[in-house]
Coordinates of C-alpha atoms in Angstrom, one line a residue:
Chain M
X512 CA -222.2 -59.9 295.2
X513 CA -226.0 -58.8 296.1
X514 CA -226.6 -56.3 298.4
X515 CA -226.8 -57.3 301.5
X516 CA -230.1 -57.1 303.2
X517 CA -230.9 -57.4 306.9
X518 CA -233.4 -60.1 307.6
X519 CA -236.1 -60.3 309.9
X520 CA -235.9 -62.8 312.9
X521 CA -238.2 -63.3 315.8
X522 CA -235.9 -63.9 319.4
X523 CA -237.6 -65.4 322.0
X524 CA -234.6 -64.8 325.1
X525 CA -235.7 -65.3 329.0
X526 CA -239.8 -65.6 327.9
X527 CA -239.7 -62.2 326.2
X528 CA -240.2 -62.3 322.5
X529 CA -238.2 -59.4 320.3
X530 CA -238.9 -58.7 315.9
X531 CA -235.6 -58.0 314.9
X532 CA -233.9 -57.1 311.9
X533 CA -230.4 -58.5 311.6
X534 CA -228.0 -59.2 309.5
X535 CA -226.8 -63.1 308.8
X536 CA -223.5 -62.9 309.3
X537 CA -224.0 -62.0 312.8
X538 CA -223.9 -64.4 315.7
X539 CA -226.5 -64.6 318.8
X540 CA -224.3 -63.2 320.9
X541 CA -223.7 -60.0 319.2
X542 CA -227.3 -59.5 319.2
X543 CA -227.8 -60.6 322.4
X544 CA -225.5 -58.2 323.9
X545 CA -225.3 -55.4 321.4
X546 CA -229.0 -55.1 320.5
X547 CA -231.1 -56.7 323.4
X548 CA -228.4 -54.8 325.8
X549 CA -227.9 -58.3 327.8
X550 CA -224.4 -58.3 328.7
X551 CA -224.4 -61.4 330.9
X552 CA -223.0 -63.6 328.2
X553 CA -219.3 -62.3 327.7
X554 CA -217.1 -62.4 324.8
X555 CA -213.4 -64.0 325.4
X556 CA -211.9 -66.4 323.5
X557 CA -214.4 -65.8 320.2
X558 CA -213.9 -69.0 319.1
X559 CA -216.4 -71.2 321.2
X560 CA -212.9 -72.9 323.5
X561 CA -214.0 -71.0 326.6
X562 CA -217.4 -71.1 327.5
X563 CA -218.1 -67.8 328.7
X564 CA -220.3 -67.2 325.9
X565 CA -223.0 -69.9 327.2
X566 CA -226.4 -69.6 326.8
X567 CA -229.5 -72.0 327.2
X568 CA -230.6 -73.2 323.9
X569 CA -234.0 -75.1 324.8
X570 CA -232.9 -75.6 328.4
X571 CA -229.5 -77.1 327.1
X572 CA -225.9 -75.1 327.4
X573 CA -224.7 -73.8 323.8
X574 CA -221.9 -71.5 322.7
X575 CA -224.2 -68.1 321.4
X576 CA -220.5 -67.3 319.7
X577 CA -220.8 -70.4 317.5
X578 CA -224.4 -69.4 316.5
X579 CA -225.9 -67.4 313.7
X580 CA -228.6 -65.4 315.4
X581 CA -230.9 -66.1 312.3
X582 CA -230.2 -70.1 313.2
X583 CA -232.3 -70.0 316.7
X584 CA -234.9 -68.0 315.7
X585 CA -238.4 -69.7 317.4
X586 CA -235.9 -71.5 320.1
X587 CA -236.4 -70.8 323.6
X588 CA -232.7 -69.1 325.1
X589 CA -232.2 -67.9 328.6
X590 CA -229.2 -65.9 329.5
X591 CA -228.1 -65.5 333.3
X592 CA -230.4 -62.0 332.9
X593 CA -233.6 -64.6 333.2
X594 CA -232.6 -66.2 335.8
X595 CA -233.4 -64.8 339.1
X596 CA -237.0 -64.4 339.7
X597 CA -239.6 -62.1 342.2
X598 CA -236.6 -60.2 343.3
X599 CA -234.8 -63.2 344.5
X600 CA -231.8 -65.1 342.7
X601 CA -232.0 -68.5 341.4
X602 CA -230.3 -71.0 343.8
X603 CA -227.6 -71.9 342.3
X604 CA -226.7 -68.3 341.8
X605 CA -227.6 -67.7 345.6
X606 CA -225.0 -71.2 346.1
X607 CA -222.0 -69.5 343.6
X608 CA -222.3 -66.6 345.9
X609 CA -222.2 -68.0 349.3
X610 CA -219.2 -70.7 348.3
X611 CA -217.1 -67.6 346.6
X612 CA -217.2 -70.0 343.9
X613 CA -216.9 -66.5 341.8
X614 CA -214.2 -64.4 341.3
X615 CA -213.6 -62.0 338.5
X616 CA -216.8 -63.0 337.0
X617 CA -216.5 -63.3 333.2
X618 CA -216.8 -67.3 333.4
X619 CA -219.4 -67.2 336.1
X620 CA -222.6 -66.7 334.0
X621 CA -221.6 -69.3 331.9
X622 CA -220.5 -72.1 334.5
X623 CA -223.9 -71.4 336.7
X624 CA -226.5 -71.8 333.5
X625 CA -224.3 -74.7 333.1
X626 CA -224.7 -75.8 336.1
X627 CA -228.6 -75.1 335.7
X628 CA -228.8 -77.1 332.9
X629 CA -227.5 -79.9 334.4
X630 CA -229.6 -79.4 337.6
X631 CA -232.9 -79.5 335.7
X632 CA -231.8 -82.7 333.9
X633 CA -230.0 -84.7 336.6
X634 CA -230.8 -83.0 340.4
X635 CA -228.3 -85.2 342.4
X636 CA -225.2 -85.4 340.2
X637 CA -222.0 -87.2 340.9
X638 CA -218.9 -85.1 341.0
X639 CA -217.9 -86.9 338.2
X640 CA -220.9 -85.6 336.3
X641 CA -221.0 -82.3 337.5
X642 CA -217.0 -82.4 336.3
X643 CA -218.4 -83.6 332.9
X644 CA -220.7 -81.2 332.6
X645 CA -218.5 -78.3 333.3
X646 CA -215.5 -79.4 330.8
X647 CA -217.0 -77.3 328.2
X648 CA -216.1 -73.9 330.8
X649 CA -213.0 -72.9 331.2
X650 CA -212.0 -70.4 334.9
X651 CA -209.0 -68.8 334.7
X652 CA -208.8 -67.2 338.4
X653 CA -210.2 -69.8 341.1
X654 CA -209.6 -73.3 339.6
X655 CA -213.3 -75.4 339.6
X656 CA -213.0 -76.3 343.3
X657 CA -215.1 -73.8 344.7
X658 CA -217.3 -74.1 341.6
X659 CA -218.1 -77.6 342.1
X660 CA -218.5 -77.3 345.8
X661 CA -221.0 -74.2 345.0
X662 CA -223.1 -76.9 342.5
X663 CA -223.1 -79.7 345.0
X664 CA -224.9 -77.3 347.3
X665 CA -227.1 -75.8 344.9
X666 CA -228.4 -79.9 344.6
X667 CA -229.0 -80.8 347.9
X668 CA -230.8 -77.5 348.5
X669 CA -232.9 -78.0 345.7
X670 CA -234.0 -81.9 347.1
Chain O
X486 CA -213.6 -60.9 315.8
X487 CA -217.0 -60.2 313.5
X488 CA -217.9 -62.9 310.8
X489 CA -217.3 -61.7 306.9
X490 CA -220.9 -61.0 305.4
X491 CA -222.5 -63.1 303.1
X492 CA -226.2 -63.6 301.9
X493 CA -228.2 -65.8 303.9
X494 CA -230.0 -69.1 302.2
X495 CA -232.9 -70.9 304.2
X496 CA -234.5 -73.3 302.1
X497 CA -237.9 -75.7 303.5
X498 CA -237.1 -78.5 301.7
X499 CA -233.9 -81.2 300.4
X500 CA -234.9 -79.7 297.3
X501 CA -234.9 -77.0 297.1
X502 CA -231.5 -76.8 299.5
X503 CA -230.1 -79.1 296.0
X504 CA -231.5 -76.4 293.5
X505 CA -229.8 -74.0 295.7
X506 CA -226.1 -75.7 295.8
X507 CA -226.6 -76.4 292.1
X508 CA -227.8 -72.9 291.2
X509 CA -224.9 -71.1 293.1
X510 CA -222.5 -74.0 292.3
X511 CA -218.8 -73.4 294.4
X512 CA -220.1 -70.3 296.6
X513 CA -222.4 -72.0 298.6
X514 CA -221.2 -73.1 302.4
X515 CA -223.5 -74.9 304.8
X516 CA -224.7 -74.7 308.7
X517 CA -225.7 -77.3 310.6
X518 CA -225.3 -77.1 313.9
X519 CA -222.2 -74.2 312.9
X520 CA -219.6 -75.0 315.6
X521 CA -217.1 -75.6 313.5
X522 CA -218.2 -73.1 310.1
X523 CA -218.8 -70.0 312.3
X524 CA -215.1 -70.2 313.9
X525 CA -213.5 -71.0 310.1
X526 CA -215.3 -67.8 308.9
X527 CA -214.4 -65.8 312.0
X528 CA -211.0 -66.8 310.8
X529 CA -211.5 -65.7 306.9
X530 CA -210.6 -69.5 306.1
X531 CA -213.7 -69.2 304.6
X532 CA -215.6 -66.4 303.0
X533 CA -218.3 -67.6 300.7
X534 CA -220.2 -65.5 299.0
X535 CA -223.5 -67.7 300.4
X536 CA -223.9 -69.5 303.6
X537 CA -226.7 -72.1 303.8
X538 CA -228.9 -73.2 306.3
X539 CA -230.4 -76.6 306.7
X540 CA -232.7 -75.7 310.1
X541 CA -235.7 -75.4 308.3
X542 CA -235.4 -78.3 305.8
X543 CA -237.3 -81.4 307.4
X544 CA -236.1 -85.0 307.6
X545 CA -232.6 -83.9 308.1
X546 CA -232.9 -85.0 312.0
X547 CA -233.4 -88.6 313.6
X548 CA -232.8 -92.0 313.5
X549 CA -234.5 -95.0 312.2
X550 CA -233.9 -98.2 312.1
X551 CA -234.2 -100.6 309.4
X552 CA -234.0 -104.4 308.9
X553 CA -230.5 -104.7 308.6
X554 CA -229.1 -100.9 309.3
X555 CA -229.7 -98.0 311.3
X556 CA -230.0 -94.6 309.4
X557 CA -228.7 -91.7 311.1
X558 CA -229.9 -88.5 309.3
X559 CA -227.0 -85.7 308.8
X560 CA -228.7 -83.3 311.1
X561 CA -228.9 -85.5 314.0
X562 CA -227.1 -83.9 317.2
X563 CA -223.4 -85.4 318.7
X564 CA -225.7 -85.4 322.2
X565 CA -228.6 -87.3 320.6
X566 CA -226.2 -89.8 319.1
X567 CA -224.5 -90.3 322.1
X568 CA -227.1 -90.6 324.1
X569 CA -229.5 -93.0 322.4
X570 CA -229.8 -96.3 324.1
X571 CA -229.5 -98.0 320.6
X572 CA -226.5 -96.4 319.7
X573 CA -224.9 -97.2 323.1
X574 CA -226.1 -100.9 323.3
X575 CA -225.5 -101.8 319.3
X576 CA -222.9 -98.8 318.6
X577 CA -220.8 -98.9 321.3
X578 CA -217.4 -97.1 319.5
X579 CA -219.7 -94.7 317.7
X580 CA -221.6 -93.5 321.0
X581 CA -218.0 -92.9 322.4
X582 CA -216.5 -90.9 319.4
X583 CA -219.7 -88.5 319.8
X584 CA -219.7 -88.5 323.3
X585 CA -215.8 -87.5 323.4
X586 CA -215.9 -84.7 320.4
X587 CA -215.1 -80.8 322.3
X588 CA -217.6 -80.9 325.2
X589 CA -220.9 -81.3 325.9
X590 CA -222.0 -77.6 324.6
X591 CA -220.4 -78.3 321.5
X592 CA -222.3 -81.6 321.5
X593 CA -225.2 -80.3 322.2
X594 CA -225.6 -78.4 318.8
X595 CA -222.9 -80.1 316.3
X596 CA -224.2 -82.6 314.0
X597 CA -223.2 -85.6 312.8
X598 CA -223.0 -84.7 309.4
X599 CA -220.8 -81.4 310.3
X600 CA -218.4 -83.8 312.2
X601 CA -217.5 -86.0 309.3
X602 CA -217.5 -83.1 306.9
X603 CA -214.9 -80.9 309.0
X604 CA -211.3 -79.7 307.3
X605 CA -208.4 -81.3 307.7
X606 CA -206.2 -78.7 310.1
X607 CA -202.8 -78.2 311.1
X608 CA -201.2 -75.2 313.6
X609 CA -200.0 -73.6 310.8
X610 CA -203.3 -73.5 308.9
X611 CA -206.0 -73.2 311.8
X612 CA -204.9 -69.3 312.7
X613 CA -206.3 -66.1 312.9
X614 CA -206.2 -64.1 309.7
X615 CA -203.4 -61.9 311.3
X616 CA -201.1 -65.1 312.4
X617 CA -201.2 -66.2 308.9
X618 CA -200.8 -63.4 307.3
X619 CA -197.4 -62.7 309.1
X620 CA -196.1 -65.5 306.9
X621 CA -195.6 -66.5 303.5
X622 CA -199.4 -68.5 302.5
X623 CA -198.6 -72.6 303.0
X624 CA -200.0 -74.8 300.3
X625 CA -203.4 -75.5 302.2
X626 CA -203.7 -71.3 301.6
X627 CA -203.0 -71.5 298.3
X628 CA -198.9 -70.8 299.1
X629 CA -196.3 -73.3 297.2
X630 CA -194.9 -75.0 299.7
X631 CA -195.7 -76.8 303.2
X632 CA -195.0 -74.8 306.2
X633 CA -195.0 -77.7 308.5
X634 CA -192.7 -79.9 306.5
X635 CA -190.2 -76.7 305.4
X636 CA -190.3 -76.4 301.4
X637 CA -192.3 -79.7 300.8
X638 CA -194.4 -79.4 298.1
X639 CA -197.2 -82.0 300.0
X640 CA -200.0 -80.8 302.4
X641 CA -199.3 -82.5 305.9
X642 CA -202.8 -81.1 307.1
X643 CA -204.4 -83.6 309.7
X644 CA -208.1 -84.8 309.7
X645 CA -209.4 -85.1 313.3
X646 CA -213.1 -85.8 313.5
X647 CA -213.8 -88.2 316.0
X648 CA -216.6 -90.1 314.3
X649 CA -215.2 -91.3 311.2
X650 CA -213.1 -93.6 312.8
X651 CA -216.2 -95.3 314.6
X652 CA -217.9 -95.3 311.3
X653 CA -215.5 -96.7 309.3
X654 CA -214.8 -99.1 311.4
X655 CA -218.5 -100.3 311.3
X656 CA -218.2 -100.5 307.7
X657 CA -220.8 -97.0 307.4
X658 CA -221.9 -95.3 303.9
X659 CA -223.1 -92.0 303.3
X660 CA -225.9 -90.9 301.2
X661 CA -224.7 -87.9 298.6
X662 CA -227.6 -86.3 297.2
X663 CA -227.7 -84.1 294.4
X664 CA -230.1 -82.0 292.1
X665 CA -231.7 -84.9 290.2
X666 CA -229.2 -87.5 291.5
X667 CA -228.0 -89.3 294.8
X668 CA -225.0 -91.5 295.4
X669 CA -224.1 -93.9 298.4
X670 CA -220.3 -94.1 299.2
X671 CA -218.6 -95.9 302.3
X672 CA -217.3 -93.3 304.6
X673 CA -214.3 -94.0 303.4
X674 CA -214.4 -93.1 300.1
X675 CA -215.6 -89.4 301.9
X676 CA -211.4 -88.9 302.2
X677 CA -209.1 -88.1 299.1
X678 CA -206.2 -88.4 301.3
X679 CA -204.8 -84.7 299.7
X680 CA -204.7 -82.3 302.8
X681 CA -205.5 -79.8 300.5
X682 CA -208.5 -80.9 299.5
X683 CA -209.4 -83.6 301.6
X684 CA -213.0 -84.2 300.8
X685 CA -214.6 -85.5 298.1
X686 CA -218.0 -84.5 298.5
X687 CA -219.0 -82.4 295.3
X688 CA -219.3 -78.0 295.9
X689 CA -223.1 -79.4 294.6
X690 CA -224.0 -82.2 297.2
X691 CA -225.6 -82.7 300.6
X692 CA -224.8 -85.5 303.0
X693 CA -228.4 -86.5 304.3
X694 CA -227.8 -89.7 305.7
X695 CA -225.5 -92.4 307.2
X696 CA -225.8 -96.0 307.0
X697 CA -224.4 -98.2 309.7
X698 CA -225.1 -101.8 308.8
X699 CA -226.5 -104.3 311.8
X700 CA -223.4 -106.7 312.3
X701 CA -224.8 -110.2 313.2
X702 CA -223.7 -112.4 315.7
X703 CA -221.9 -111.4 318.5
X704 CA -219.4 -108.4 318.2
X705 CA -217.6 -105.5 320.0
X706 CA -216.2 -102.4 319.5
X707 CA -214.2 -99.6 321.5
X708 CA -213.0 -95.7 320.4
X709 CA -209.7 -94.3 321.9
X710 CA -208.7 -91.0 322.0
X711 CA -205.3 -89.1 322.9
X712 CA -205.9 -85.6 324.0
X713 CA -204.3 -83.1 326.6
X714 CA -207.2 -82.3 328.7
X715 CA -210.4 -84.2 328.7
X716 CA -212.5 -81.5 327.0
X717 CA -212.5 -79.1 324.0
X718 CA -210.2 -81.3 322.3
X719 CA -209.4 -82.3 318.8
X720 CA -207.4 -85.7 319.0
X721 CA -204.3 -85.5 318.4
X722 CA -204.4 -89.5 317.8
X723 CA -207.6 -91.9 317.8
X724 CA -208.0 -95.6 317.4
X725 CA -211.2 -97.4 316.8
X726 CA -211.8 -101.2 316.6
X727 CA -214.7 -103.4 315.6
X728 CA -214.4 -107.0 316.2
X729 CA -217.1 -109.7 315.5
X730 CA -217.2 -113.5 316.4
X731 CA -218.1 -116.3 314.0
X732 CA -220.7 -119.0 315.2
X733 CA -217.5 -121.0 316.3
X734 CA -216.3 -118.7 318.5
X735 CA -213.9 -117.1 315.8
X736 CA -213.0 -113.6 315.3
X737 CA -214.2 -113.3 311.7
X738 CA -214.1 -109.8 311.3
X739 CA -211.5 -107.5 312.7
X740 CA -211.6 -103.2 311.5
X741 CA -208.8 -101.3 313.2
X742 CA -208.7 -97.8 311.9
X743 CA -206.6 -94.6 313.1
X744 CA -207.4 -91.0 313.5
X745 CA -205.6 -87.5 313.3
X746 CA -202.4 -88.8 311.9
X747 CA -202.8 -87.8 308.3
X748 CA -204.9 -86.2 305.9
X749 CA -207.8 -89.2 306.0
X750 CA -208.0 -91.8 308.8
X751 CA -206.1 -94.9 308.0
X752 CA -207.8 -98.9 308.0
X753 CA -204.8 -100.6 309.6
X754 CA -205.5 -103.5 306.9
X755 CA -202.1 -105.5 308.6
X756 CA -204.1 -105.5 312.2
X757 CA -206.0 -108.1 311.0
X758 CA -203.1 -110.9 310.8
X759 CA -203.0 -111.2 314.7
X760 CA -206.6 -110.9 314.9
X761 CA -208.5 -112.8 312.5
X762 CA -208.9 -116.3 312.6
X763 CA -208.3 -116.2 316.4
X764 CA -210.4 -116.8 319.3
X765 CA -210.4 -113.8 321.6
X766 CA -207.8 -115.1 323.9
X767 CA -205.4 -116.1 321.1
X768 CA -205.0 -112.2 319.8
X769 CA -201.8 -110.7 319.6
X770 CA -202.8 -107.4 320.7
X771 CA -199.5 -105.8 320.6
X772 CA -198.5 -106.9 317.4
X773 CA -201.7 -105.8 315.9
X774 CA -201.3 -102.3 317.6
X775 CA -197.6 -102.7 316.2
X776 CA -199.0 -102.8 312.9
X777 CA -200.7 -99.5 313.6
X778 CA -197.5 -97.8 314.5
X779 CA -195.8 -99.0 311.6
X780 CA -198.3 -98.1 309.2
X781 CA -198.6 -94.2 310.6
X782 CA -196.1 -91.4 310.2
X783 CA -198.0 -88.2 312.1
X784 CA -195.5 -85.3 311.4
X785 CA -195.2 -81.9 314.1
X786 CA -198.1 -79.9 312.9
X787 CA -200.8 -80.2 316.3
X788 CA -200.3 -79.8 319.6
X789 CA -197.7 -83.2 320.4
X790 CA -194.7 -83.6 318.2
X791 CA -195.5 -86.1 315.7
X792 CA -192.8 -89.1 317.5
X793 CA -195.1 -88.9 320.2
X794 CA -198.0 -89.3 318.8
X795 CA -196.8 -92.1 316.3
X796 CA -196.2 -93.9 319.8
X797 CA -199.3 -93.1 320.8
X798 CA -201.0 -94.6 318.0
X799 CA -199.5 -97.8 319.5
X800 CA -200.9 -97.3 322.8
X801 CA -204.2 -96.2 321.6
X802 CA -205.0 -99.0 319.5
X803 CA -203.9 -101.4 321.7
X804 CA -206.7 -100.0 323.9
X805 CA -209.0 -99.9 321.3
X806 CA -208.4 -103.2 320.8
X807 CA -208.9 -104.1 324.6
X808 CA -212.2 -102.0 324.6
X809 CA -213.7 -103.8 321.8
X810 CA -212.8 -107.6 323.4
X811 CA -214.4 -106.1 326.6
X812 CA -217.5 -105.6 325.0
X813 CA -217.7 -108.8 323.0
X814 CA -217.1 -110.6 326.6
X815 CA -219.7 -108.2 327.7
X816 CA -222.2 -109.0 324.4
X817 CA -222.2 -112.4 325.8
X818 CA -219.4 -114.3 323.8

């Protein structure tokens, strides 16, 4: 085989833009957390079954474990670090914290940009959507009640 | 668990992509969307020497729609699919296979193209390197013998995309291109029905498009899917249906295919006995769903021993074939 070569890739993550060098065989959330030192997006199952790996891709919820960091380059991507804003938190985050729809935390980024997402396409979901939307997350301490109760408020604050 | 290395290919253009897969012949893999690659070379079920990228190569996204077919491009996203009003008026069992495939994260990257091109998998194939290793190789890893069916000298591995069902059942082609040639197959004809090998897409093509023909007249369809929790599934059995109506009010056309059962997914060509030739009240739904049962023989290799899920294929088709008279009665016959 050649020798491998690091390539050069362009990042644009929560409206900052980083020239990387990289090589392909590593996936956006290795970069994200190991060379942009965001470590909002967590690691668990490594196979993109769990969730807590979520970032927004273009304002839409995607596993960053399941993609090649060189495969998003000129894509917008937020993690939960680009969230809160002026010193304040973003309401849903405000929401997960007053509901204690958190509890050890590694799923939590990932089921509030979720939630986000869904938010900024629909702004008064159903439970049944708000369900749907968070199938793709898996919790393994509180069970989704709290979450879901946390997202319904985060709506009607937002009206 | 880090991803083997391998050089990076990101050609502009469908060319050059086919000079590429030509030129490295056999050591090339592709990324589309990646949900499904990335994990199989986390895994080291796959370690080629090139991966491929298809994000800069235009025309590889989109629909359009033609006199008498609508064109889905390779690239086109399981959301986009699922959410196009088109697909979900004229499409109905194919906007339900993409809309049911993982969860919507998954959907929101994974193409089309990726779905039907996935590997067949089985629990004694689809583990880490270290699982497998702890065991003597089945045949799928190049081992002599099955490790699902003890000593037997067939691979038992299970396809479980969720569109090909849909798109087989609409009576879809694919477009096979290659350098200086192109080739249009029914979806069908995608399956060799060897769980070793269980495409038969050449190491030198690229799927670019799908065809789904415009059925005319009136006509319904309906995709069913057994799975354990309703996300981040494979199925463990599927069942789609496509029925049309003739001008007299006759089913004319019945396609009842299953899913995840076996290496390919299976036309259920004795459904159509107690469909065809009927009027939609006249169907003998559970002897066509009967025929499904008889004709499938899943084995223990996924999540629900295989005597389930044979009964299951039962149950499943029988409401796929509910589903699609629903939506003829809803179509307006």
């Amino acid at each position: 085989m050649e020798k491998m070569e690091k390539n050069k890739v362009t990042l644009r993550v929560n409206g900052e833009t980083y020239d990387l060098l990289t090589y392909p065989h590593r996936t956006l959330l290795e970069v994200l957390r190991e060379d942009l030192e965001l470590t909002g997006a967590k690691e668990s199952c490594g196979e993109g079954a769990c969730g807590s790996c979520t970032i927004l891709l273009d304002g839409l919820p995607v596993r960053s474990c399941l993609l090649l960091a060189l495969e998003v380059e000129g894509r917008d991507i937020t993690t939960i670090e680009g969230l809160a804003a002026g010193g304040r938190l973003h309401p849903v985050q405000e929401a997960f914290v007053e509901h204690h729809a958190i509890q050890c935390g590694i799923c939590t980024p990932g089921m509030i940009l979720t939630a986000k997402a869904l938010l900024d396409a629909t702004p008064e979901p159903t439970e049944e959507e708000i369900r749907r939307a968070l199938s793709g997350n898996i919790c393994r301490c509180t069970g989704y009640a709290k979450i879901v109760e946390a997202i319904k408020a985060a709506s009607a604050r937002e009206k | 668990m880090r991803l083997p290395p391998f050089q990076y290919l990101a050609p502009r253009t469908t060319e050059e992509a086919l000079e590429m897969m030509s030129r490295h012949k056999g050591k090339v893999r592709i990324v589309a969307g990646g949900t499904d690659i990335v994990n199989r070379l986390r895994q080291r079920l796959l370690t080629p020497p090139y991966v491929m990228s298809l994000k800069g190569v235009a025309g590889l996204t989109g629909m359009k729609r033609k006199k008498n077919e609508l064109v889905i491009a390779a690239g086109t996203t399981l959301r986009h699919i699922e959410e196009a009003p088109e697909v979900r008026r004229s499409f109905a069992g194919i906007a339900q296979s993409a809309g049911l495939v993982a969860a919507p994260p998954i959907q929101n990257v994974a193409t089309i193209g990726g779905n039907l091109l996935q590997d067949t998998r089985c629990l004694f194939y689809d583990q880490s390197e270290l699982v497998r290793h702890a065991a003597a190789p089945c045949l799928k890893q190049g081992g002599k013998v099955c490790a699902a069916v003890k000593g037997n000298r067939r691979c038992f591995s299970v396809y479980q995309g969720d569109l090909a069902p849909s798109l087989i059942a609409f009576d879809a082609s694919v477009v096979l291109k290659k350098a200086g040639g192109s080739r249009t197959v029914p979806v069908l004809g995608l399956f060799s029905r060897n769980g070793r090998h269980p495409l038969t897409i050449g190491d030198d093509e690229i799927l670019t498009d799908i065809i789904v023909p415009i059925p005319k007249g009136a006509y319904g369809s309906s995709y069913q899917k057994l799975r354990l929790r309703s996300g981040l599934e494979y199925p463990l059995v599927s069942s789609s249906v496509f029925l049309s109506l003739s001008r007299q009010g006759v089913i004319d056309q019945a396609r009842v295919v299953v899913g995840a059962v076996g290496p390919a997914p299976t036309v259920i060509e004795g459904a159509s006995l107690f469909l065809v030739g009927r009027r939609t009240a006249e169907v003998d739904v559970e002897k066509a769903a009967e025929s499904a049962f008889s004709a499938s023989r899943p084995i223990d290799n996924l999540a629900l021993p295989g005597s389930y899920r044979r009964k299951m294929v039962k149950v499943f088709t029988k409401r796929a074939i509910e589903g699609a008279l629903l939506s003829l009665q809803k179509a307006g016959a």
